[in-house]
mmCIF file with all atom_site columns, C-alpha atoms in Angstrom:
data_model
loop_
_atom_site.group_PDB
_atom_site.id
_atom_site.type_symbol
_atom_site.label_atom_id
_atom_site.label_alt_id
_atom_site.label_comp_id
_atom_site.label_asym_id
_atom_site.label_entity_id
_atom_site.label_seq_id
_atom_site.pdbx_PDB_ins_code
_atom_site.Cartn_x
_atom_site.Cartn_y
_atom_site.Cartn_z
_atom_site.occupancy
_atom_site.B_iso_or_equiv
_atom_site.pdbx_formal_charge
_atom_site.auth_seq_id
_atom_site.auth_comp_id
_atom_site.auth_asym_id
_atom_site.auth_atom_id
_atom_site.pdbx_PDB_model_num
ATOM 1   C CA . GLN M 1 1   ? 4.168   13.761  -13.423 1.00 0.00 ? 1   GLN M CA 1
ATOM 2   C CA . VAL M 1 2   ? 4.324   10.607  -11.308 1.00 0.00 ? 2   VAL M CA 1
ATOM 3   C CA . GLN M 1 3   ? 1.602   8.009   -11.746 1.00 0.00 ? 3   GLN M CA 1
ATOM 4   C CA . LEU M 1 4   ? 1.034   4.899   -9.635  1.00 0.00 ? 4   LEU M CA 1
ATOM 5   C CA . VAL M 1 5   ? -0.520  1.659   -10.864 1.00 0.00 ? 5   VAL M CA 1
ATOM 6   C CA . GLU M 1 6   ? -1.492  -1.174  -8.519  1.00 0.00 ? 6   GLU M CA 1
ATOM 7   C CA . SER M 1 7   ? -1.725  -4.789  -9.608  1.00 0.00 ? 7   SER M CA 1
ATOM 8   C CA . GLY M 1 8   ? -1.942  -8.262  -8.117  1.00 0.00 ? 8   GLY M CA 1
ATOM 9   C CA . GLY M 1 9   ? -5.426  -8.249  -6.656  1.00 0.00 ? 9   GLY M CA 1
ATOM 10  C CA . ASP M 1 10  ? -7.426  -11.428 -7.154  1.00 0.00 ? 10  ASP M CA 1
ATOM 11  C CA . LEU M 1 11  ? -10.288 -13.603 -5.960  1.00 0.00 ? 11  LEU M CA 1
ATOM 12  C CA . VAL M 1 12  ? -8.807  -16.115 -3.500  1.00 0.00 ? 12  VAL M CA 1
ATOM 13  C CA . GLN M 1 13  ? -9.923  -18.476 -0.765  1.00 0.00 ? 13  GLN M CA 1
ATOM 14  C CA . ALA M 1 14  ? -9.471  -17.825 2.934   1.00 0.00 ? 14  ALA M CA 1
ATOM 15  C CA . GLY M 1 15  ? -5.947  -18.661 4.062   1.00 0.00 ? 15  GLY M CA 1
ATOM 16  C CA . ALA M 1 16  ? -4.346  -17.762 0.731   1.00 0.00 ? 16  ALA M CA 1
ATOM 17  C CA . SER M 1 17  ? -1.572  -15.241 0.160   1.00 0.00 ? 17  SER M CA 1
ATOM 18  C CA . LEU M 1 18  ? -1.185  -12.446 -2.380  1.00 0.00 ? 18  LEU M CA 1
ATOM 19  C CA . ARG M 1 19  ? 1.502   -9.953  -3.276  1.00 0.00 ? 19  ARG M CA 1
ATOM 20  C CA . LEU M 1 20  ? 0.261   -6.590  -4.475  1.00 0.00 ? 20  LEU M CA 1
ATOM 21  C CA . SER M 1 21  ? 2.501   -4.333  -6.549  1.00 0.00 ? 21  SER M CA 1
ATOM 22  C CA . CYS M 1 22  ? 2.522   -0.559  -6.990  1.00 0.00 ? 22  CYS M CA 1
ATOM 23  C CA . ALA M 1 23  ? 4.577   0.590   -9.965  1.00 0.00 ? 23  ALA M CA 1
ATOM 24  C CA . ALA M 1 24  ? 5.592   4.232   -10.368 1.00 0.00 ? 24  ALA M CA 1
ATOM 25  C CA . SER M 1 25  ? 6.114   5.964   -13.699 1.00 0.00 ? 25  SER M CA 1
ATOM 26  C CA . GLY M 1 26  ? 8.859   8.390   -14.683 1.00 0.00 ? 26  GLY M CA 1
ATOM 27  C CA . ARG M 1 27  ? 12.609  8.315   -15.189 1.00 0.00 ? 27  ARG M CA 1
ATOM 28  C CA . THR M 1 28  ? 13.257  9.003   -11.520 1.00 0.00 ? 28  THR M CA 1
ATOM 29  C CA . PHE M 1 29  ? 11.177  8.294   -8.450  1.00 0.00 ? 29  PHE M CA 1
ATOM 30  C CA . SER M 1 30  ? 12.221  9.273   -4.945  1.00 0.00 ? 30  SER M CA 1
ATOM 31  C CA . PRO M 1 31  ? 9.249   9.879   -2.658  1.00 0.00 ? 31  PRO M CA 1
ATOM 32  C CA . TRP M 1 32  ? 9.562   10.482  1.037   1.00 0.00 ? 32  TRP M CA 1
ATOM 33  C CA . ALA M 1 33  ? 7.330   7.517   1.798   1.00 0.00 ? 33  ALA M CA 1
ATOM 34  C CA . MET M 1 34  ? 4.889   5.080   0.222   1.00 0.00 ? 34  MET M CA 1
ATOM 35  C CA . GLY M 1 35  ? 1.717   3.886   1.872   1.00 0.00 ? 35  GLY M CA 1
ATOM 36  C CA . TRP M 1 36  ? -0.934  1.219   1.400   1.00 0.00 ? 36  TRP M CA 1
ATOM 37  C CA . PHE M 1 37  ? -4.594  1.715   2.260   1.00 0.00 ? 37  PHE M CA 1
ATOM 38  C CA . ARG M 1 38  ? -7.753  -0.287  1.689   1.00 0.00 ? 38  ARG M CA 1
ATOM 39  C CA . GLN M 1 39  ? -11.439 0.454   1.511   1.00 0.00 ? 39  GLN M CA 1
ATOM 40  C CA . GLY M 1 40  ? -14.145 -2.176  1.701   1.00 0.00 ? 40  GLY M CA 1
ATOM 41  C CA . SER M 1 41  ? -17.599 -1.631  0.252   1.00 0.00 ? 41  SER M CA 1
ATOM 42  C CA . GLY M 1 42  ? -19.483 0.806   2.432   1.00 0.00 ? 42  GLY M CA 1
ATOM 43  C CA . LYS M 1 43  ? -16.548 1.140   4.840   1.00 0.00 ? 43  LYS M CA 1
ATOM 44  C CA . GLU M 1 44  ? -14.063 3.829   5.771   1.00 0.00 ? 44  GLU M CA 1
ATOM 45  C CA . ARG M 1 45  ? -10.637 4.043   4.166   1.00 0.00 ? 45  ARG M CA 1
ATOM 46  C CA . GLU M 1 46  ? -8.164  2.181   6.368   1.00 0.00 ? 46  GLU M CA 1
ATOM 47  C CA . PHE M 1 47  ? -4.422  2.722   6.747   1.00 0.00 ? 47  PHE M CA 1
ATOM 48  C CA . LEU M 1 48  ? -2.358  -0.447  6.422   1.00 0.00 ? 48  LEU M CA 1
ATOM 49  C CA . ALA M 1 49  ? 1.366   0.295   6.178   1.00 0.00 ? 49  ALA M CA 1
ATOM 50  C CA . THR M 1 50  ? 4.011   2.848   5.232   1.00 0.00 ? 50  THR M CA 1
ATOM 51  C CA . ILE M 1 51  ? 7.595   2.430   4.066   1.00 0.00 ? 51  ILE M CA 1
ATOM 52  C CA . PHE M 1 52  ? 10.138  5.245   4.048   1.00 0.00 ? 52  PHE M CA 1
ATOM 53  C CA . TRP M 1 53  ? 11.690  5.158   0.609   1.00 0.00 ? 53  TRP M CA 1
ATOM 54  C CA . SER M 1 54  ? 15.319  5.880   1.349   1.00 0.00 ? 54  SER M CA 1
ATOM 55  C CA . GLY M 1 55  ? 15.966  3.833   4.457   1.00 0.00 ? 55  GLY M CA 1
ATOM 56  C CA . GLY M 1 56  ? 13.223  1.218   4.158   1.00 0.00 ? 56  GLY M CA 1
ATOM 57  C CA . ASN M 1 57  ? 11.878  1.714   7.671   1.00 0.00 ? 57  ASN M CA 1
ATOM 58  C CA . THR M 1 58  ? 8.290   0.571   8.038   1.00 0.00 ? 58  THR M CA 1
ATOM 59  C CA . LEU M 1 59  ? 5.179   1.419   10.017  1.00 0.00 ? 59  LEU M CA 1
ATOM 60  C CA . TYR M 1 60  ? 2.126   -0.828  10.297  1.00 0.00 ? 60  TYR M CA 1
ATOM 61  C CA . ALA M 1 61  ? -1.393  -0.539  11.519  1.00 0.00 ? 61  ALA M CA 1
ATOM 62  C CA . ASP M 1 62  ? -1.835  -2.675  14.629  1.00 0.00 ? 62  ASP M CA 1
ATOM 63  C CA . SER M 1 63  ? -4.598  -4.570  12.864  1.00 0.00 ? 63  SER M CA 1
ATOM 64  C CA . VAL M 1 64  ? -2.279  -6.027  10.194  1.00 0.00 ? 64  VAL M CA 1
ATOM 65  C CA . LYS M 1 65  ? 1.172   -6.105  11.777  1.00 0.00 ? 65  LYS M CA 1
ATOM 66  C CA . GLY M 1 66  ? 2.544   -9.654  11.623  1.00 0.00 ? 66  GLY M CA 1
ATOM 67  C CA . ARG M 1 67  ? 0.337   -10.686 8.716   1.00 0.00 ? 67  ARG M CA 1
ATOM 68  C CA . PHE M 1 68  ? 1.001   -8.041  6.033   1.00 0.00 ? 68  PHE M CA 1
ATOM 69  C CA . THR M 1 69  ? 4.480   -6.968  4.909   1.00 0.00 ? 69  THR M CA 1
ATOM 70  C CA . ILE M 1 70  ? 5.389   -3.806  2.991   1.00 0.00 ? 70  ILE M CA 1
ATOM 71  C CA . SER M 1 71  ? 8.584   -3.601  0.932   1.00 0.00 ? 71  SER M CA 1
ATOM 72  C CA . ARG M 1 72  ? 10.033  -1.711  -2.008  1.00 0.00 ? 72  ARG M CA 1
ATOM 73  C CA . ASP M 1 73  ? 12.464  -2.198  -4.891  1.00 0.00 ? 73  ASP M CA 1
ATOM 74  C CA . ILE M 1 74  ? 14.165  1.137   -5.487  1.00 0.00 ? 74  ILE M CA 1
ATOM 75  C CA . ALA M 1 75  ? 15.598  0.192   -8.885  1.00 0.00 ? 75  ALA M CA 1
ATOM 76  C CA . MET M 1 76  ? 12.198  -1.017  -10.096 1.00 0.00 ? 76  MET M CA 1
ATOM 77  C CA . LYS M 1 77  ? 10.367  1.972   -8.576  1.00 0.00 ? 77  LYS M CA 1
ATOM 78  C CA . THR M 1 78  ? 7.884   -0.495  -7.146  1.00 0.00 ? 78  THR M CA 1
ATOM 79  C CA . THR M 1 79  ? 6.263   -0.886  -3.735  1.00 0.00 ? 79  THR M CA 1
ATOM 80  C CA . TYR M 1 80  ? 4.835   -4.212  -2.598  1.00 0.00 ? 80  TYR M CA 1
ATOM 81  C CA . LEU M 1 81  ? 2.361   -5.390  -0.018  1.00 0.00 ? 81  LEU M CA 1
ATOM 82  C CA . GLU M 1 82  ? 2.412   -9.077  0.862   1.00 0.00 ? 82  GLU M CA 1
ATOM 83  C CA . LEU M 1 83  ? -0.881  -10.313 2.269   1.00 0.00 ? 83  LEU M CA 1
ATOM 84  C CA . ASN M 1 84  ? -0.779  -13.579 4.214   1.00 0.00 ? 84  ASN M CA 1
ATOM 85  C CA . ALA M 1 85  ? -3.432  -15.766 5.820   1.00 0.00 ? 85  ALA M CA 1
ATOM 86  C CA . LEU M 1 86  ? -6.179  -13.813 4.122   1.00 0.00 ? 86  LEU M CA 1
ATOM 87  C CA . LYS M 1 87  ? -9.604  -13.611 5.696   1.00 0.00 ? 87  LYS M CA 1
ATOM 88  C CA . PRO M 1 88  ? -12.957 -12.623 4.183   1.00 0.00 ? 88  PRO M CA 1
ATOM 89  C CA . GLU M 1 89  ? -12.815 -9.351  6.116   1.00 0.00 ? 89  GLU M CA 1
ATOM 90  C CA . ASP M 1 90  ? -9.676  -8.441  4.128   1.00 0.00 ? 90  ASP M CA 1
ATOM 91  C CA . SER M 1 91  ? -11.816 -8.074  1.004   1.00 0.00 ? 91  SER M CA 1
ATOM 92  C CA . ALA M 1 92  ? -11.435 -4.504  -0.231  1.00 0.00 ? 92  ALA M CA 1
ATOM 93  C CA . VAL M 1 93  ? -9.964  -2.267  -2.890  1.00 0.00 ? 93  VAL M CA 1
ATOM 94  C CA . TYR M 1 94  ? -6.294  -1.798  -2.033  1.00 0.00 ? 94  TYR M CA 1
ATOM 95  C CA . PHE M 1 95  ? -4.645  1.533   -2.892  1.00 0.00 ? 95  PHE M CA 1
ATOM 96  C CA . CYS M 1 96  ? -1.034  2.652   -2.865  1.00 0.00 ? 96  CYS M CA 1
ATOM 97  C CA . ALA M 1 97  ? -0.062  6.278   -2.410  1.00 0.00 ? 97  ALA M CA 1
ATOM 98  C CA . ALA M 1 98  ? 3.043   8.461   -2.381  1.00 0.00 ? 98  ALA M CA 1
ATOM 99  C CA . ASP M 1 99  ? 4.064   11.221  -0.029  1.00 0.00 ? 99  ASP M CA 1
ATOM 100 C CA . SER M 1 100 ? 6.227   12.941  -2.613  1.00 0.00 ? 100 SER M CA 1
ATOM 101 C CA . THR M 1 101 ? 8.068   15.467  -0.450  1.00 0.00 ? 101 THR M CA 1
ATOM 102 C CA . GLY M 1 102 ? 7.795   14.603  3.224   1.00 0.00 ? 102 GLY M CA 1
ATOM 103 C CA . ARG M 1 103 ? 7.158   18.280  3.920   1.00 0.00 ? 103 ARG M CA 1
ATOM 104 C CA . GLY M 1 104 ? 3.512   18.036  4.943   1.00 0.00 ? 104 GLY M CA 1
ATOM 105 C CA . SER M 1 105 ? 2.259   18.070  8.506   1.00 0.00 ? 105 SER M CA 1
ATOM 106 C CA . THR M 1 106 ? -0.274  15.232  8.250   1.00 0.00 ? 106 THR M CA 1
ATOM 107 C CA . PRO M 1 107 ? 0.700   11.959  9.959   1.00 0.00 ? 107 PRO M CA 1
ATOM 108 C CA . LEU M 1 108 ? 1.538   9.130   7.581   1.00 0.00 ? 108 LEU M CA 1
ATOM 109 C CA . ASP M 1 109 ? -1.235  6.911   8.911   1.00 0.00 ? 109 ASP M CA 1
ATOM 110 C CA . GLU M 1 110 ? -3.745  9.382   7.438   1.00 0.00 ? 110 GLU M CA 1
ATOM 111 C CA . ALA M 1 111 ? -4.703  9.536   3.775   1.00 0.00 ? 111 ALA M CA 1
ATOM 112 C CA . GLY M 1 112 ? -4.213  13.299  3.655   1.00 0.00 ? 112 GLY M CA 1
ATOM 113 C CA . ALA M 1 113 ? -0.460  12.865  3.994   1.00 0.00 ? 113 ALA M CA 1
ATOM 114 C CA . TYR M 1 114 ? -0.223  11.456  0.464   1.00 0.00 ? 114 TYR M CA 1
ATOM 115 C CA . ASP M 1 115 ? -0.419  13.493  -2.726  1.00 0.00 ? 115 ASP M CA 1
ATOM 116 C CA . VAL M 1 116 ? -0.362  10.804  -5.456  1.00 0.00 ? 116 VAL M CA 1
ATOM 117 C CA . TRP M 1 117 ? -2.688  7.795   -5.527  1.00 0.00 ? 117 TRP M CA 1
ATOM 118 C CA . GLY M 1 118 ? -3.105  4.736   -7.690  1.00 0.00 ? 118 GLY M CA 1
ATOM 119 C CA . GLN M 1 119 ? -6.391  3.487   -9.093  1.00 0.00 ? 119 GLN M CA 1
ATOM 120 C CA . GLY M 1 120 ? -6.682  0.542   -6.720  1.00 0.00 ? 120 GLY M CA 1
ATOM 121 C CA . THR M 1 121 ? -6.722  -3.226  -7.117  1.00 0.00 ? 121 THR M CA 1
ATOM 122 C CA . GLN M 1 122 ? -9.524  -5.487  -5.904  1.00 0.00 ? 122 GLN M CA 1
ATOM 123 C CA . VAL M 1 123 ? -8.842  -8.231  -3.377  1.00 0.00 ? 123 VAL M CA 1
ATOM 124 C CA . THR M 1 124 ? -11.726 -10.597 -2.702  1.00 0.00 ? 124 THR M CA 1
ATOM 125 C CA . VAL M 1 125 ? -11.409 -13.413 -0.150  1.00 0.00 ? 125 VAL M CA 1
ATOM 126 C CA . SER M 1 126 ? -14.064 -16.106 -0.143  1.00 0.00 ? 126 SER M CA 1
ATOM 127 C CA . SER M 1 127 ? -15.021 -18.272 2.836   1.00 0.00 ? 127 SER M CA 1
#
């Protein structure tokens, strides 16, 4: 059974950068795609980015394109999200998720497309 563990969240000042990591368990790991989402306190879950595992093609939410970068290391079974020029409104719990098979019908910018989720890592950006 695949498990995902996020790390790298921190308390930082506005303008800082962070790199979040999402490590997958198991001897082998070959999802269709990996996604990053975030959810601020009292707010809706928000799609951020997706990377297709095999080819590395990426999709971004318009709200973060140009400031956040998703990547993956196939050998390390790890997905990353680089956060740049952080703002207080970026404060949230950041989650990674796997679409294990690619056989669902839900679009990849929706949480329902993903079947495995990590526990989340807290990012807090102070003014």
